[in-house]
mmCIF file of C-alpha atoms in Angstrom:
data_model
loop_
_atom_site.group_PDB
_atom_site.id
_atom_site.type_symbol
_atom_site.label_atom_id
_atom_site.label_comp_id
_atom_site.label_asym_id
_atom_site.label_seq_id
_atom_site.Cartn_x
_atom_site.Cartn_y
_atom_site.Cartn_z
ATOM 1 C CA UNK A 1 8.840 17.706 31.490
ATOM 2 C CA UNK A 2 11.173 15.650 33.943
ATOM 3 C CA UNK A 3 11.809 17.726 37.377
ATOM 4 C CA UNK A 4 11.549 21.190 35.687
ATOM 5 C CA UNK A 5 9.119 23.971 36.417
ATOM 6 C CA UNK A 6 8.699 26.835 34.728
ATOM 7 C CA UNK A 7 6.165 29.709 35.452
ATOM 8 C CA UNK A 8 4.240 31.516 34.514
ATOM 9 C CA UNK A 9 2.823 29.405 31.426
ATOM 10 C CA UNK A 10 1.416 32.743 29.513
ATOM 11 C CA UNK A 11 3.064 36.160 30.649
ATOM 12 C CA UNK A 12 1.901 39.511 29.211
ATOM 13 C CA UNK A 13 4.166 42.450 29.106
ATOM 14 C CA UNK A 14 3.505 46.187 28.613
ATOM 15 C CA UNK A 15 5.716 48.646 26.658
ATOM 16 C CA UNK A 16 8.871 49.541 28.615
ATOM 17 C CA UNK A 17 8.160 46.737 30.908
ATOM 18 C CA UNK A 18 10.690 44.123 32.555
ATOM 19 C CA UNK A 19 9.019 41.221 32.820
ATOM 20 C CA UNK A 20 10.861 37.925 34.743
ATOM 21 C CA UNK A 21 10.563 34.340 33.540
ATOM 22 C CA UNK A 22 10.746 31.571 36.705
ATOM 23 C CA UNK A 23 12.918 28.084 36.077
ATOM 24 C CA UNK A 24 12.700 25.900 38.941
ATOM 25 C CA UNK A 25 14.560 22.437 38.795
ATOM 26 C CA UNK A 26 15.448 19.542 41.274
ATOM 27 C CA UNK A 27 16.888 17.455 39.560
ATOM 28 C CA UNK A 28 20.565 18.509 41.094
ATOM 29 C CA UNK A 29 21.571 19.715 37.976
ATOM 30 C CA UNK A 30 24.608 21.887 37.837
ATOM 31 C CA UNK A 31 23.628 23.006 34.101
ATOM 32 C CA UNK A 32 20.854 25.505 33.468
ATOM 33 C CA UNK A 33 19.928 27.213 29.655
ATOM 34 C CA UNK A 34 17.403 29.642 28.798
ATOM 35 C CA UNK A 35 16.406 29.493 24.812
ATOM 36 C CA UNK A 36 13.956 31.594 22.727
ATOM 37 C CA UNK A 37 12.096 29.718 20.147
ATOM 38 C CA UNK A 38 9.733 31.281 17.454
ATOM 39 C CA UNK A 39 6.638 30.063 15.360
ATOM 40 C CA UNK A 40 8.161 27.362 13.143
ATOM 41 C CA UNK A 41 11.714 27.710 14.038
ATOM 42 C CA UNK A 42 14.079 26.146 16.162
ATOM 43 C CA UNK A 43 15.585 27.356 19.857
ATOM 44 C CA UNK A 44 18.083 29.911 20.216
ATOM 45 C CA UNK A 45 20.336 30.075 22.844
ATOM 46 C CA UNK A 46 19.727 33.249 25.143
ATOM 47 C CA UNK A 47 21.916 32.481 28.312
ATOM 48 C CA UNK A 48 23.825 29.639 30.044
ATOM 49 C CA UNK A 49 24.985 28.822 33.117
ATOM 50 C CA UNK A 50 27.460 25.823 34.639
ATOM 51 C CA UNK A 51 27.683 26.926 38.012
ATOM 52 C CA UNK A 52 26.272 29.238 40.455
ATOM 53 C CA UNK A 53 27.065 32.301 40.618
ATOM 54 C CA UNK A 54 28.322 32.076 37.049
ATOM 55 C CA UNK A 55 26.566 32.576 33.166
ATOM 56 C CA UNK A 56 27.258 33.433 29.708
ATOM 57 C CA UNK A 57 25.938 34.963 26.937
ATOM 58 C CA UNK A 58 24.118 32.660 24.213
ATOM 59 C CA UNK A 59 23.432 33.856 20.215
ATOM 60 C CA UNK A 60 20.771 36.490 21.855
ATOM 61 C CA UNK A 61 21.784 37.861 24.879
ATOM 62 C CA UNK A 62 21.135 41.626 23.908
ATOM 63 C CA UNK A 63 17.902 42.391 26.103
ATOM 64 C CA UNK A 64 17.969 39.727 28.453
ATOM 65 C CA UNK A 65 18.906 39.423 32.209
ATOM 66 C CA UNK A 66 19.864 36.370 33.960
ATOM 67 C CA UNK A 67 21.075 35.419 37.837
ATOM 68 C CA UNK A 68 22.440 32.156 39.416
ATOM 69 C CA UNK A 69 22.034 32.522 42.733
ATOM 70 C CA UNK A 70 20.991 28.919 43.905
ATOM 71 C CA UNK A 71 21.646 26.128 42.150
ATOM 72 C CA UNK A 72 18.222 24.660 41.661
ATOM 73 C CA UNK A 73 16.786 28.526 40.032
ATOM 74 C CA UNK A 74 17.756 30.543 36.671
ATOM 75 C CA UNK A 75 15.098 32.906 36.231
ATOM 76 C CA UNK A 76 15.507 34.968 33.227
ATOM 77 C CA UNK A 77 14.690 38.813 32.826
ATOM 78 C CA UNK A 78 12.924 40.205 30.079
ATOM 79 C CA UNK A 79 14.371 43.853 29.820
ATOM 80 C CA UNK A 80 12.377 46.950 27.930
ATOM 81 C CA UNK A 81 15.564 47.179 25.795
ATOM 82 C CA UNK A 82 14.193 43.670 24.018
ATOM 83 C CA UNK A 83 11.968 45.235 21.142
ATOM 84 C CA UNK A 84 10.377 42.087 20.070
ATOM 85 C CA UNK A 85 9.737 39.732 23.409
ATOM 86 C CA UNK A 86 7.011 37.973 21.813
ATOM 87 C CA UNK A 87 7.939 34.513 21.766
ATOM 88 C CA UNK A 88 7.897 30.772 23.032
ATOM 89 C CA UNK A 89 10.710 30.530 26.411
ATOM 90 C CA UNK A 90 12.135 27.261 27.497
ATOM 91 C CA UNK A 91 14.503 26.497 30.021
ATOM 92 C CA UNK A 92 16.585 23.388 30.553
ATOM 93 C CA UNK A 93 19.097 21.731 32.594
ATOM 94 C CA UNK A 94 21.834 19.290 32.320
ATOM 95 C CA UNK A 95 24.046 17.404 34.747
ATOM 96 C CA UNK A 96 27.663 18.209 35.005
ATOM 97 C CA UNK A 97 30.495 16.509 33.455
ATOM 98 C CA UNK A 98 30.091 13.769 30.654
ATOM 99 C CA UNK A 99 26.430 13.657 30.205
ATOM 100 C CA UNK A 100 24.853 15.736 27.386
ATOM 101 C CA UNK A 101 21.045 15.601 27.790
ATOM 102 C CA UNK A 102 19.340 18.116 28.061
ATOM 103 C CA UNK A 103 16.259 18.244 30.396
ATOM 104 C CA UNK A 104 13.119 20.686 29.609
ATOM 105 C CA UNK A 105 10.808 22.747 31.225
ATOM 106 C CA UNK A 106 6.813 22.959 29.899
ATOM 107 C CA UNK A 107 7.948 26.632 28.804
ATOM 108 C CA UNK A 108 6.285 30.301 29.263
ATOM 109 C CA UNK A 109 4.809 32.255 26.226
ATOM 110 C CA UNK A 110 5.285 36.148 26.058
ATOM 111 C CA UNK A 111 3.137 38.004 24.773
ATOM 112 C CA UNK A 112 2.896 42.180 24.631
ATOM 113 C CA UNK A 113 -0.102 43.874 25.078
ATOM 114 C CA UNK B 1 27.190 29.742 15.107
ATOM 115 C CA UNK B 2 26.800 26.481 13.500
ATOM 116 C CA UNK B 3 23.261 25.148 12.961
ATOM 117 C CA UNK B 4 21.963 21.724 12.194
ATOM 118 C CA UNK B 5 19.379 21.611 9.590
ATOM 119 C CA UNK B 6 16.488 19.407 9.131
ATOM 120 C CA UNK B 7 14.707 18.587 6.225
ATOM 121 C CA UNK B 8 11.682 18.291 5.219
ATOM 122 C CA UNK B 9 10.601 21.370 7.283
ATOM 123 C CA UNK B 10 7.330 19.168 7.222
ATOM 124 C CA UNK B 11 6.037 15.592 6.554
ATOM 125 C CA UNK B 12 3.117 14.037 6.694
ATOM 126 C CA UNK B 13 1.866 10.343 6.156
ATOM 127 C CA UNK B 14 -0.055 7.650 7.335
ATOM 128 C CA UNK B 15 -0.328 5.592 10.423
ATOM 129 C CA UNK B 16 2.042 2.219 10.085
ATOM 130 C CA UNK B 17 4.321 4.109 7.212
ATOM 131 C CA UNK B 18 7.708 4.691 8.366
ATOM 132 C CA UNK B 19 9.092 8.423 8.716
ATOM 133 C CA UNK B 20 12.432 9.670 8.271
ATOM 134 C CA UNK B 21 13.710 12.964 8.838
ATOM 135 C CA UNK B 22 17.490 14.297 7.871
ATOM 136 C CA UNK B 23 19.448 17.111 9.736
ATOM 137 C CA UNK B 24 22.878 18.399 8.030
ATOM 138 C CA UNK B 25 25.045 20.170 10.188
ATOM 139 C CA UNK B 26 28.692 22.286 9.716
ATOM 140 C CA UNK B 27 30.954 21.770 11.711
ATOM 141 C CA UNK B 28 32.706 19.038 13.955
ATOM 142 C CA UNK B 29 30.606 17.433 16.754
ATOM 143 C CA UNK B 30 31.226 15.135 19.286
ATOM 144 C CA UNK B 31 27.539 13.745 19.173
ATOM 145 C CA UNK B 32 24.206 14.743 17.930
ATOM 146 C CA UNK B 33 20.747 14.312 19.560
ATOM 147 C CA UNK B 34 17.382 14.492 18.556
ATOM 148 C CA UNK B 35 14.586 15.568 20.421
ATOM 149 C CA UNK B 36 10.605 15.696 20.277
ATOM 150 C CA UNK B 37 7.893 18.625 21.023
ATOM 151 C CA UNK B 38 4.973 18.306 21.181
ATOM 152 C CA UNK B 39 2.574 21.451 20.281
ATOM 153 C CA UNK B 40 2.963 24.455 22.953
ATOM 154 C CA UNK B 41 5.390 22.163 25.177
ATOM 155 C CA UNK B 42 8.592 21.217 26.339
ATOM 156 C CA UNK B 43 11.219 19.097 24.195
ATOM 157 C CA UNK B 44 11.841 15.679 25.225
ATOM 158 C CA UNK B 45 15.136 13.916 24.406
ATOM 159 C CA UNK B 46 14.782 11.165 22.305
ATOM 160 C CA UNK B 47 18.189 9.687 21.589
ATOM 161 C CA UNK B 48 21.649 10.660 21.336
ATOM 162 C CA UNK B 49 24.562 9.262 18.515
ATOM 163 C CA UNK B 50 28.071 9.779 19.064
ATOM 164 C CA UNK B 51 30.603 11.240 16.513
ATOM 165 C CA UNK B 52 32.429 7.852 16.790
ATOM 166 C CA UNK B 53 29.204 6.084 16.046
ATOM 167 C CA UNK B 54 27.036 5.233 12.690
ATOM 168 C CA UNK B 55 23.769 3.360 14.138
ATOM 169 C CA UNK B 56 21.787 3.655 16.978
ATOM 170 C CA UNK B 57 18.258 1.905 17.704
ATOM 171 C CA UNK B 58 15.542 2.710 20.466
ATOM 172 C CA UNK B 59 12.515 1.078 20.005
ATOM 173 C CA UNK B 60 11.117 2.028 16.807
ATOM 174 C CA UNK B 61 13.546 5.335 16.768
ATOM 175 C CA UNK B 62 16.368 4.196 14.483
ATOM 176 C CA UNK B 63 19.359 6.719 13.554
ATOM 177 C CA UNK B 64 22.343 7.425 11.497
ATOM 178 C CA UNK B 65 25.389 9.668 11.608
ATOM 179 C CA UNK B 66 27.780 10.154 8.668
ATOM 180 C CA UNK B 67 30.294 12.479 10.029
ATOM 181 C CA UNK B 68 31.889 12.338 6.410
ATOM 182 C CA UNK B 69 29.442 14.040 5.079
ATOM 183 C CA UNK B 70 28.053 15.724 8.465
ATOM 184 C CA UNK B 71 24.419 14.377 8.057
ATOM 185 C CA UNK B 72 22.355 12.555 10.156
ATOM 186 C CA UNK B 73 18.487 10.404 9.961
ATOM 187 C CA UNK B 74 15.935 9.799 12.133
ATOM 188 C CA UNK B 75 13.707 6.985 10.842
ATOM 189 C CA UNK B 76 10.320 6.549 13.293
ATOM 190 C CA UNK B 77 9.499 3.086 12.144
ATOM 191 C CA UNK B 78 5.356 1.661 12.151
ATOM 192 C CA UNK B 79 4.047 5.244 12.996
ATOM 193 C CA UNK B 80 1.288 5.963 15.341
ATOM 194 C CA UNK B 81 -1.084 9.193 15.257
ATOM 195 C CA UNK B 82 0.910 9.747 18.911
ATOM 196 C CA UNK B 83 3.758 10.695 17.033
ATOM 197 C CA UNK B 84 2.587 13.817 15.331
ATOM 198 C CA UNK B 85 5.196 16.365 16.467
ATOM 199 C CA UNK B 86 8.213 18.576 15.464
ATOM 200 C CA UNK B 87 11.410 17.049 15.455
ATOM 201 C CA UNK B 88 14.591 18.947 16.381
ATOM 202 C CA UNK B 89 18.548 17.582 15.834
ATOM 203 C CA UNK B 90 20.917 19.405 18.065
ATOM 204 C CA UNK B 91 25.137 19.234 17.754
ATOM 205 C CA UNK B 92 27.226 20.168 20.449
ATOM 206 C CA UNK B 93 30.184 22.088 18.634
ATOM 207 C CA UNK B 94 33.350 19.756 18.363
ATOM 208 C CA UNK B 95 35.283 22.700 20.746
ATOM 209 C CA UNK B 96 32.495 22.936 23.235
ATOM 210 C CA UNK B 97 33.029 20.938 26.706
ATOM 211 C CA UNK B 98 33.015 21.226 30.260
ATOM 212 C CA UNK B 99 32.058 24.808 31.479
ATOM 213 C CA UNK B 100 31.369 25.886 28.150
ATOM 214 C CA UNK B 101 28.936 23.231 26.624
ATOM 215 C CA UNK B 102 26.075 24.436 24.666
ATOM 216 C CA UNK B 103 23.610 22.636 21.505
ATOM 217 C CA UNK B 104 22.989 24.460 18.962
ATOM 218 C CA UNK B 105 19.291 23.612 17.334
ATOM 219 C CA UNK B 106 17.828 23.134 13.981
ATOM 220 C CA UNK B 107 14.703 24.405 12.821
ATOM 221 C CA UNK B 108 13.033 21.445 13.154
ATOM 222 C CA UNK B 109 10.403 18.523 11.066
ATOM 223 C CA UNK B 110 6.766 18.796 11.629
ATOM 224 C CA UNK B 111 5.274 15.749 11.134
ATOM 225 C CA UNK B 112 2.209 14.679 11.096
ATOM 226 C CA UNK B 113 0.792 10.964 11.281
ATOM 227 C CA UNK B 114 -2.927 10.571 10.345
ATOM 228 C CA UNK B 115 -5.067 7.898 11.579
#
């Protein structure tokens, strides 16, 4: 899981909840990327960012909340607007410029009560 | 978006027998990765093949590109029960770079090796 934390490892949320998701890295990685992946299927993209202060949207923004405040953190915010949270949340990072490998975190499951 | 696909969606054989998985993609890429996770964890990068190149070996990993016919293999030579895991391809979209590069994932192989 390389230099990235990410915590909690099981998060519960209650209806109309906002619920935040913590990505730590130290690797001095400029890249950070939040993805969504459910039972048996592959990750979709939820947010990105290249810089601090700086994101974009992914494939499934709508109900999500990110920040880029420090370089080393990208937590991600599950918002009440997100209908179906329950899911499998990983977060990576990547160095800047020509190198495209993509570093993971151990993830955080959601789960609604 | 585009997507690579992998196929099977899952495999299973036995230990020593060689595994290979395929991913088909859409669009045009400037490389294509592969990557391994393990039940309820992270993804770990395995090995990455540029659009410019057909063959790539690490250790037992072996892979192909054919950008003519956007495909790609993964062939996990001598398997060991270790290796039971899903296997992901991800393309970076031939457009993507600098501030705006992003992979876009398949759906992934399960496969299983039995002792």
């Amino acid at each position: 899981d390389g230099g990235i934390t990410q915590s909690p490892k099981y998060l519960f949320r209650k209806e109309g909840q906002n619920v935040t998701l913590s990505c730590e890295q130290n690797l001095n990685h400029d890249a950070m990327y939040w993805y969504r992946q459910d039972p048996g299927q592959g990750l979709r993209l939820i947010y990105y960012s290249q810089i601090v202060n700086d994101f974009q949207k992914g494939d499934i923004a709508e109900g999500y909340s990110v920040s880029r405040e420090k370089k080393e953190s990208f937590p991600l915010t599950v918002t009440s607007a997100q209908k179906n949270p329950t899911a499998f949340y990983l977060c990576a990072s990547k160095e800047a410029g020509g190198f495209e490998t993509q570093y993971f975190g151990p993830g955080t499951r959601l789960l609604v009560l | 978006s585009q997507q690579g696909e992998e196929d099977p969606q899952a495999l299973s054989i036995q230990e020593g027998e060689n595994a290979t998985m395929n991913c088909s993609y859409k669009t045009s890429i400037n490389n294509l990765q592969w990557y391994r996770q393990n039940s309820g964890r992270g993804l770990v990068h395995l090995i990455l093949i540029r659009s410019n190149e057909r063959e790539k070996h690490s250790g037992r990993l072996r892979v192909t590109l054919d950008t003519s016919k956007k495909s790609s293999s993964l062939l996990i030579t001598a398997s060991r029960a270790a290796d039971t895991a899903s296997y992901f391809c991800a393309t970076d979209a031939g457009d993507s770079g600098g501030s705006n590069y992003k992979l876009t994932f398949g759906k992934g192989t399960l496969l299983t090796v039995n002792p």
